[in-house]
Coordinates of C-alpha atoms in Angstrom, one line a residue:
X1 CA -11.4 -5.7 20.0
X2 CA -12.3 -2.0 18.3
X3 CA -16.2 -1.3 17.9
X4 CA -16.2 0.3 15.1
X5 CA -19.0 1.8 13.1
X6 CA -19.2 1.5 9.4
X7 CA -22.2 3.8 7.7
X8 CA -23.1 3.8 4.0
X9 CA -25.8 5.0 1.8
X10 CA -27.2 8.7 2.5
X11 CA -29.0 10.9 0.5
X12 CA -26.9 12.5 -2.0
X13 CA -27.1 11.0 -5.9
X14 CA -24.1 9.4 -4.8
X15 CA -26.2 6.4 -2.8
X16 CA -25.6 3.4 -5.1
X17 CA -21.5 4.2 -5.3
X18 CA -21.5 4.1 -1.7
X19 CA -23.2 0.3 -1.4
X20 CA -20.6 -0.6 -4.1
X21 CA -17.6 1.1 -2.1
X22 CA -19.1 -0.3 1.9
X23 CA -19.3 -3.7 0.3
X24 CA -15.7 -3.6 -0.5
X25 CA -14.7 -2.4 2.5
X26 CA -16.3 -5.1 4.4
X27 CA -15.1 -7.6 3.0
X28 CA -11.5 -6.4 3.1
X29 CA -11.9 -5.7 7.0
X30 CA -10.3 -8.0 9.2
X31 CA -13.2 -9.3 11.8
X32 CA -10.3 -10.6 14.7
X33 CA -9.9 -6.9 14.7
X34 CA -13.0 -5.0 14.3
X35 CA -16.6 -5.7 16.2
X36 CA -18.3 -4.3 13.3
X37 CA -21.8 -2.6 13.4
X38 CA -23.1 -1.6 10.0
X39 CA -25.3 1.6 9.2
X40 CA -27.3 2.0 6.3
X41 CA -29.0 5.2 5.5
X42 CA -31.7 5.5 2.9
X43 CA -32.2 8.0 0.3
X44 CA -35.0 9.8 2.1
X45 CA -32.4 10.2 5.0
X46 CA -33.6 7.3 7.4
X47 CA -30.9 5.3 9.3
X48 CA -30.9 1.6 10.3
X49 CA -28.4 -0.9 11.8
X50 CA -28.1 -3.5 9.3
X51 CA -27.4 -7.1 10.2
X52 CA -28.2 -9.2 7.2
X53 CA -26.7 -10.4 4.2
X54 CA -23.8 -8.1 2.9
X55 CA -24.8 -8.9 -0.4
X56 CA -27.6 -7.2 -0.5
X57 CA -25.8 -3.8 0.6
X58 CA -24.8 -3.4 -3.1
X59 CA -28.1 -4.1 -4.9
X60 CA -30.1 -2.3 -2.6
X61 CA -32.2 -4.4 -1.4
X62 CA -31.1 -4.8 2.2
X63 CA -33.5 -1.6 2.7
X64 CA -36.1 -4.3 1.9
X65 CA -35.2 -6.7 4.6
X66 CA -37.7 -6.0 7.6
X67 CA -36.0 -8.8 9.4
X68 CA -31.9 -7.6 9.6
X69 CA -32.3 -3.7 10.2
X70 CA -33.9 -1.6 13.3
X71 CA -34.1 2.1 12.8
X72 CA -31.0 3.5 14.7
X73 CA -28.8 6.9 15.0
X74 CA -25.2 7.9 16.7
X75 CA -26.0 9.9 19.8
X76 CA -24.4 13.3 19.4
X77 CA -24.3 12.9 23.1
X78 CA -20.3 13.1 24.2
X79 CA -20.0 11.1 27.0
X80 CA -22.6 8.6 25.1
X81 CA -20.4 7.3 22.3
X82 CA -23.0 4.7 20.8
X83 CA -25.3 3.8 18.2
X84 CA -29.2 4.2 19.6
X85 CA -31.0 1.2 18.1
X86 CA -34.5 1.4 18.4
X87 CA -36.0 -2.3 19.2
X88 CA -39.1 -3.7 21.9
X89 CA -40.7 -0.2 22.4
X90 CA -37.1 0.6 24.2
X91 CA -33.5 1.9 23.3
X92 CA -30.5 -0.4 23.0
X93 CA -27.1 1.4 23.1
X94 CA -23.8 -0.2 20.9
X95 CA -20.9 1.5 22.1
X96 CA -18.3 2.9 19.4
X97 CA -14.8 3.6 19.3
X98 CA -14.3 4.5 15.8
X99 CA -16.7 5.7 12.8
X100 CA -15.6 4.8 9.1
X101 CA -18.4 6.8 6.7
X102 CA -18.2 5.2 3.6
X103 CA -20.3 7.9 2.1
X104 CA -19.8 9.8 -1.0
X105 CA -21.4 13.3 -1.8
X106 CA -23.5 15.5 0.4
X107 CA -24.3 14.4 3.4
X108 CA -20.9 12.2 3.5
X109 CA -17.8 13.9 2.4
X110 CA -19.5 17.9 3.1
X111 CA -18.5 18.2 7.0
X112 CA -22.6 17.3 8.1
X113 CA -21.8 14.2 9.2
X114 CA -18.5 14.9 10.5
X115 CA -19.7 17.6 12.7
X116 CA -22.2 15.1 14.4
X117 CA -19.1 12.8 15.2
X118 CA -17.4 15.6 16.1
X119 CA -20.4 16.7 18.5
X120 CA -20.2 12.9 20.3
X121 CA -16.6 13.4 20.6
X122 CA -16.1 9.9 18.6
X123 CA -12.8 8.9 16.0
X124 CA -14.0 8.6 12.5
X125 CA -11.9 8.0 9.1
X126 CA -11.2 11.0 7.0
X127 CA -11.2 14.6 6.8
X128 CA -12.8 16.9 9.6
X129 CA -15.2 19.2 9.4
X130 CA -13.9 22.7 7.3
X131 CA -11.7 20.5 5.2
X132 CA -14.4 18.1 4.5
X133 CA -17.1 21.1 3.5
X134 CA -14.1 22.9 1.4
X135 CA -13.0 20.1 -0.5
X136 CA -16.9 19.2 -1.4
X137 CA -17.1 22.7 -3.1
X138 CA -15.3 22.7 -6.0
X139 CA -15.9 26.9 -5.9
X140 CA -14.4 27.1 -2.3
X141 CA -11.4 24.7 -3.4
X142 CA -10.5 26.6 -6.3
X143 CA -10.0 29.5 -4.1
X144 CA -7.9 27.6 -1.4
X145 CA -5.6 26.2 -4.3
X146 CA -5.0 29.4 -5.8
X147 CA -4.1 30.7 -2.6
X148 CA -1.7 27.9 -1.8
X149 CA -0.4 28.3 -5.3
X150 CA -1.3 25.3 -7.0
X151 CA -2.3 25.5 -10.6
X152 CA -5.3 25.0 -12.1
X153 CA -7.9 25.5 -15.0
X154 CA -9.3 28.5 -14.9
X155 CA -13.0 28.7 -14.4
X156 CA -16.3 30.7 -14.0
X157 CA -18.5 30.3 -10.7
X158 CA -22.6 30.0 -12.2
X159 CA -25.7 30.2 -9.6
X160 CA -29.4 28.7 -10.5
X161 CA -30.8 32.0 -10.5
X162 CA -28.0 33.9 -12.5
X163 CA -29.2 34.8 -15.9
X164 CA -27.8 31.9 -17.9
X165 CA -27.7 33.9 -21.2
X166 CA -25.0 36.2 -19.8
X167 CA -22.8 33.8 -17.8
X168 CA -22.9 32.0 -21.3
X169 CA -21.4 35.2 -22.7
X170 CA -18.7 35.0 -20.0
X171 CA -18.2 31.8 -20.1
X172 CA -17.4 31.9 -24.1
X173 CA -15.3 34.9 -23.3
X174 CA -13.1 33.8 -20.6
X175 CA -13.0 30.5 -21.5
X176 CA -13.9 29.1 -24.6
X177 CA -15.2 25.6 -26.3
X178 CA -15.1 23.0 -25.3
X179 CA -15.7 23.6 -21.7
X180 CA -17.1 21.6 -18.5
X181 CA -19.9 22.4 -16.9
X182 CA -20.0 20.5 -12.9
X183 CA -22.3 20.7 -9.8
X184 CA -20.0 22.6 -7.3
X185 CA -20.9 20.1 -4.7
X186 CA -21.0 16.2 -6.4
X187 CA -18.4 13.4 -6.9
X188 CA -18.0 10.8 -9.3
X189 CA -18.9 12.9 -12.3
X190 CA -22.7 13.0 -11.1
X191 CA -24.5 15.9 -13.4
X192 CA -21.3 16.6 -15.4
X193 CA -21.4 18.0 -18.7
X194 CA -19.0 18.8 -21.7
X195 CA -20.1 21.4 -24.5
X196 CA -18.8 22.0 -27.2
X197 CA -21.3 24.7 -28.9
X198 CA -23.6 27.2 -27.0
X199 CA -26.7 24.8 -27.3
X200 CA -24.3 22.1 -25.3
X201 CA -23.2 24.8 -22.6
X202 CA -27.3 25.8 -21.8
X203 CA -28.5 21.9 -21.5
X204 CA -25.6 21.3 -19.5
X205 CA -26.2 24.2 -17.0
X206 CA -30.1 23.3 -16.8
X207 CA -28.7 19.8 -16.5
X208 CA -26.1 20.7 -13.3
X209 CA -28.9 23.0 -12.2
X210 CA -30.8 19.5 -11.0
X211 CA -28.0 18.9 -8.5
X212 CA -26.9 21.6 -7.1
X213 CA -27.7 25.4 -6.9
X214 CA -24.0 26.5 -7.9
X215 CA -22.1 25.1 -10.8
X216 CA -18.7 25.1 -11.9
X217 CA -17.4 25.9 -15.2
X218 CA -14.0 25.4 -16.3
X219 CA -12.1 25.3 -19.0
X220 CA -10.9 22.1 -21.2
X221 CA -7.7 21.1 -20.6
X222 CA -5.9 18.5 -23.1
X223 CA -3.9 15.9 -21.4
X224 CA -3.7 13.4 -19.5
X225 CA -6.2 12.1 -16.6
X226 CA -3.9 11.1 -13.6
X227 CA -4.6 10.6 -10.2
X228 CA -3.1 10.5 -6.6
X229 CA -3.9 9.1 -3.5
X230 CA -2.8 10.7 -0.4
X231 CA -2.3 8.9 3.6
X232 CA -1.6 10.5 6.7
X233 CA -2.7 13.7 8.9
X234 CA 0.1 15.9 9.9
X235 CA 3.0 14.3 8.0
X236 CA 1.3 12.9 4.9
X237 CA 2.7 10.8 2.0
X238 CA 1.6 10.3 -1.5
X239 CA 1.6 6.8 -3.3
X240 CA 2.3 6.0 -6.9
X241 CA 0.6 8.2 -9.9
X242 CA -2.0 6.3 -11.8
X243 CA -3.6 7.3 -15.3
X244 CA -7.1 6.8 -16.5
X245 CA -7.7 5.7 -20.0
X246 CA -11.1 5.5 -20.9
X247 CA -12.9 4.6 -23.5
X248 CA -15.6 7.4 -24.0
X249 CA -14.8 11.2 -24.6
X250 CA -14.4 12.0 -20.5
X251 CA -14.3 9.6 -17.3
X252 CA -18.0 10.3 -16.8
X253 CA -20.1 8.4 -13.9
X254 CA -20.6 5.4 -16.1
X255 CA -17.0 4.6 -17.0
X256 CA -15.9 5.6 -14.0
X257 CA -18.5 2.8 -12.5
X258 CA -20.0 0.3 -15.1
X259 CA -17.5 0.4 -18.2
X260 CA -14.9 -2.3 -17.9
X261 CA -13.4 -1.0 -20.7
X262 CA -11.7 1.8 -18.8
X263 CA -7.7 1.4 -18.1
X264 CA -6.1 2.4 -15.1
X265 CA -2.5 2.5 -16.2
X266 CA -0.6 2.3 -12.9
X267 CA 2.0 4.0 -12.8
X268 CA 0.8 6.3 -15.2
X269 CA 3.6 6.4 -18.2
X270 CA 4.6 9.6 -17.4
X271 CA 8.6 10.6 -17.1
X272 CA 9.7 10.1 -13.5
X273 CA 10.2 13.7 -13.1
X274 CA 6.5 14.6 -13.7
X275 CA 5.1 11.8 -11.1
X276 CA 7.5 13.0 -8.3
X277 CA 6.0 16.6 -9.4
X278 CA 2.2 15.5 -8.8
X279 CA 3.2 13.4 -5.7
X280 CA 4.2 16.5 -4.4
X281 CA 1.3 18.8 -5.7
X282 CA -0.7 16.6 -3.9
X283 CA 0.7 16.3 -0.6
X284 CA 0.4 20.1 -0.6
X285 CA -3.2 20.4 -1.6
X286 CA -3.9 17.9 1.3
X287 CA -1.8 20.4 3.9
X288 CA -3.7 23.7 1.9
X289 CA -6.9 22.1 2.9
X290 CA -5.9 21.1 6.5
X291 CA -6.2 17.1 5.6
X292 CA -6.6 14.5 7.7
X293 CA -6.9 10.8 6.8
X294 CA -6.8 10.4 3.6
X295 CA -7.1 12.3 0.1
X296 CA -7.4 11.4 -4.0
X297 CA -6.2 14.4 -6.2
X298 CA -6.8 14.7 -9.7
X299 CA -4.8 16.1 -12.0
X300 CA -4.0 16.7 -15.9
X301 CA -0.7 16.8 -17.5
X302 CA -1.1 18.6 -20.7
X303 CA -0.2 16.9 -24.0
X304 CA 1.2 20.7 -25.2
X305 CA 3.9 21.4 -22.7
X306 CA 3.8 18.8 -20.3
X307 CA 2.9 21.2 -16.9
X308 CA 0.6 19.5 -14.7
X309 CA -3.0 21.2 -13.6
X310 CA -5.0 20.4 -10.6
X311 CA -8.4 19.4 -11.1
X312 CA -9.8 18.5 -8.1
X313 CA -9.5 16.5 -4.7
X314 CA -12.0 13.8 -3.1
X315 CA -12.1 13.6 0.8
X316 CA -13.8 10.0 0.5
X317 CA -12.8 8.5 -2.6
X318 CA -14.4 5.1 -4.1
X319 CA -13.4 2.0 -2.4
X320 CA -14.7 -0.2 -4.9
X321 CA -13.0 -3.2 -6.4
X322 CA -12.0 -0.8 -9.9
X323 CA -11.4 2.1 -8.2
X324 CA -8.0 4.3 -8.1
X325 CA -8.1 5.0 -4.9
X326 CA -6.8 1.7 -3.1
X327 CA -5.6 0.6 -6.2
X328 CA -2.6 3.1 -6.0
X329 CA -1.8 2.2 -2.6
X330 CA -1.9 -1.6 -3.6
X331 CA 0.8 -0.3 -6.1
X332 CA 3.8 0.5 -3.8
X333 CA 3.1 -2.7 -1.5
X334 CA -0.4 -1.2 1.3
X335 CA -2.9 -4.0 0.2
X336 CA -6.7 -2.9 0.8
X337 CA -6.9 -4.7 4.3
X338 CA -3.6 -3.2 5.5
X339 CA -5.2 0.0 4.3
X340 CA -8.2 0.1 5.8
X341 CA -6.8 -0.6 9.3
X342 CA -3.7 2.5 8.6
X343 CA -7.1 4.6 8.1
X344 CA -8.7 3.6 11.1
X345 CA -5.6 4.1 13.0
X346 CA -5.1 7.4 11.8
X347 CA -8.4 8.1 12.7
X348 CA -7.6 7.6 16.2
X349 CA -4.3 9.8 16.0
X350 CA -5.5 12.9 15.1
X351 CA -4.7 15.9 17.1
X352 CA -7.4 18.4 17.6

């Protein structure tokens, strides 16, 4: 049986998602194949092996339970391979063959905690190191997919400290109203802003100031919201094209999360044409950014002319029971349990 090593939570705004996505994942992976061991790490950055209740992963409150978790870390050691668990004034080692970080947003999907796995020499699901960090920032992706080709909105890079009154004057030249304002380096639409006015664009930079010290701000582009999903390492393939539909203005954190009114039209009703197009946009921004494991690319297809715009990619997509992610797998016949263990399994393929 395959120890494997399943970590949630972490410190980026992005915690709660990742209880939501690990509780998914649990209960999708098959125990006659897995000897599981379950990391939870707080938002102050603490880690603990968890062995209570699942169902308190989601709500939180397993970080309340004294009784089920033991402050723990992965050695970085690489002939160690194992958890550290700290217990009886002594140090209790759980071997591990493979890592699956269910973690969203720094911390998770930025390369940190893939370098420490790649330090201990052990397996884990998902991107490596460069392509993790370069797919996190949106700034540093941009310039990958224009290199590689790949279309996209056009946009204007914003630092904390820039004088906000003159980027605004950029911003209204080069771009225009209404525009997005984004953290360069958050997912699920954490600190993501649309203005339509001048006042708008200024409280959404202070606002995407909170999260991160660079911002992203692109132009609006009318059109469709499809997405992607993306398996494999060195010979990749794409799944069906899903659209979203929501209800509010733009698939913000909340209906991306908490509105059940949101549609995922799978497949997206789209001519056949166009889908085979973004199936293979997407397969080629995985390769542009060295993928591994597995990929969600988002995309637009503009009401106007119907040419199709990359937005932007996520290395560790949500795993929840709504989201896209295994939802289009599900689609062309991978259910969720079949594709956890193909992730796993890649996992263990990759070629250094």
């Amino acid at each position: 049986m395959k120890s494997l090593c399943v970590i949630f939570g972490g410190q980026s705004p992005e915690h709660d998602i990742s209880g939501k996505s690990v509780t998914s994942v649990l209960n999708n992976l098959d125990k006659s194949k897995y000897d599981i061991s379950i990391i939870g790490i707080t938002r102050d950055g603490e880690w603990f092996l968890y062995t209570g209740d699942m169902k308190n992963i989601q709500s939180g409150e397993w970080e309340k339970d004294t009784e089920n978790k033991k402050k723990a870390i992965i050695s970085p050691d690489a002939k160690d391979s194992a958890v550290l668990v700290f217990e009886n004034d002594g140090i209790r080692r759980i071997h591990i063959d493979t890592v699956f970080p269910v973690l969203h947003g720094e911390y998770g999907e930025d390369g940190t905690i893939q370098g420490l796995l790649e330090l201990a020499h052990i397996p884990y699901v998902g991107m490596g190191v460069l392509s993790s960090a370069n797919s996190m920032d949106k700034t540093y992706s941009k310039i990958v997919f224009d290199a590689a080709g790949i279309p996209q909105a056009d946009w204007v890079v914003v630092l904390k400290d820039d004088n906000f009154e003159d980027k605004m004057n950029e911003i209204e030249q080069k771009l225009g109203y209404p525009c997005f304002v984004k953290p360069a380096r958050t997912g699920s639409s954490v600190g993501v802003g649309k203005a339509h006015n001048r006042w708008e664009l200024l409280a959404a930079l202070e606002n995407a100031a909170k999260f991160d010290r660079k911002i992203l701000v692109e132009e609006n582009i009318d059109g469709h919201e499809v997405e992607c999903a993306v398996l494999g390492n060195n010979d990749p393939k794409a799944a069906e094209v899903g659209e979203i539909m929501p209800t509010v203005e733009f698939y913000d954190f909340d209906a991306k999360y908490n509105d059940n009114t949101t549609v995922l039209q799978i497949p997206a009703k789209l001519p056949d044409d166009t889908r085979e197009l973004i199936r293979e946009l997407s397969v080629k921004a995985f390769k542009a950014m060295d993928g591994q494991g597995l990929t969600r690319c988002d995309f637009f297809v503009k009401y106007s002319d119907g040419s199709v715009v990359l937005n932007e990619v996520n290395t560790m997509p949500g795993f929840t029971n709504i989201s896209m992610y295994p939802k289009l797998w599900n689609a062309v016949g991978l259910g969720y349990g079949e594709l956890l263990d193909r992730l796993i399994s890649l996992a263990d393929e990759r070629v250094k």
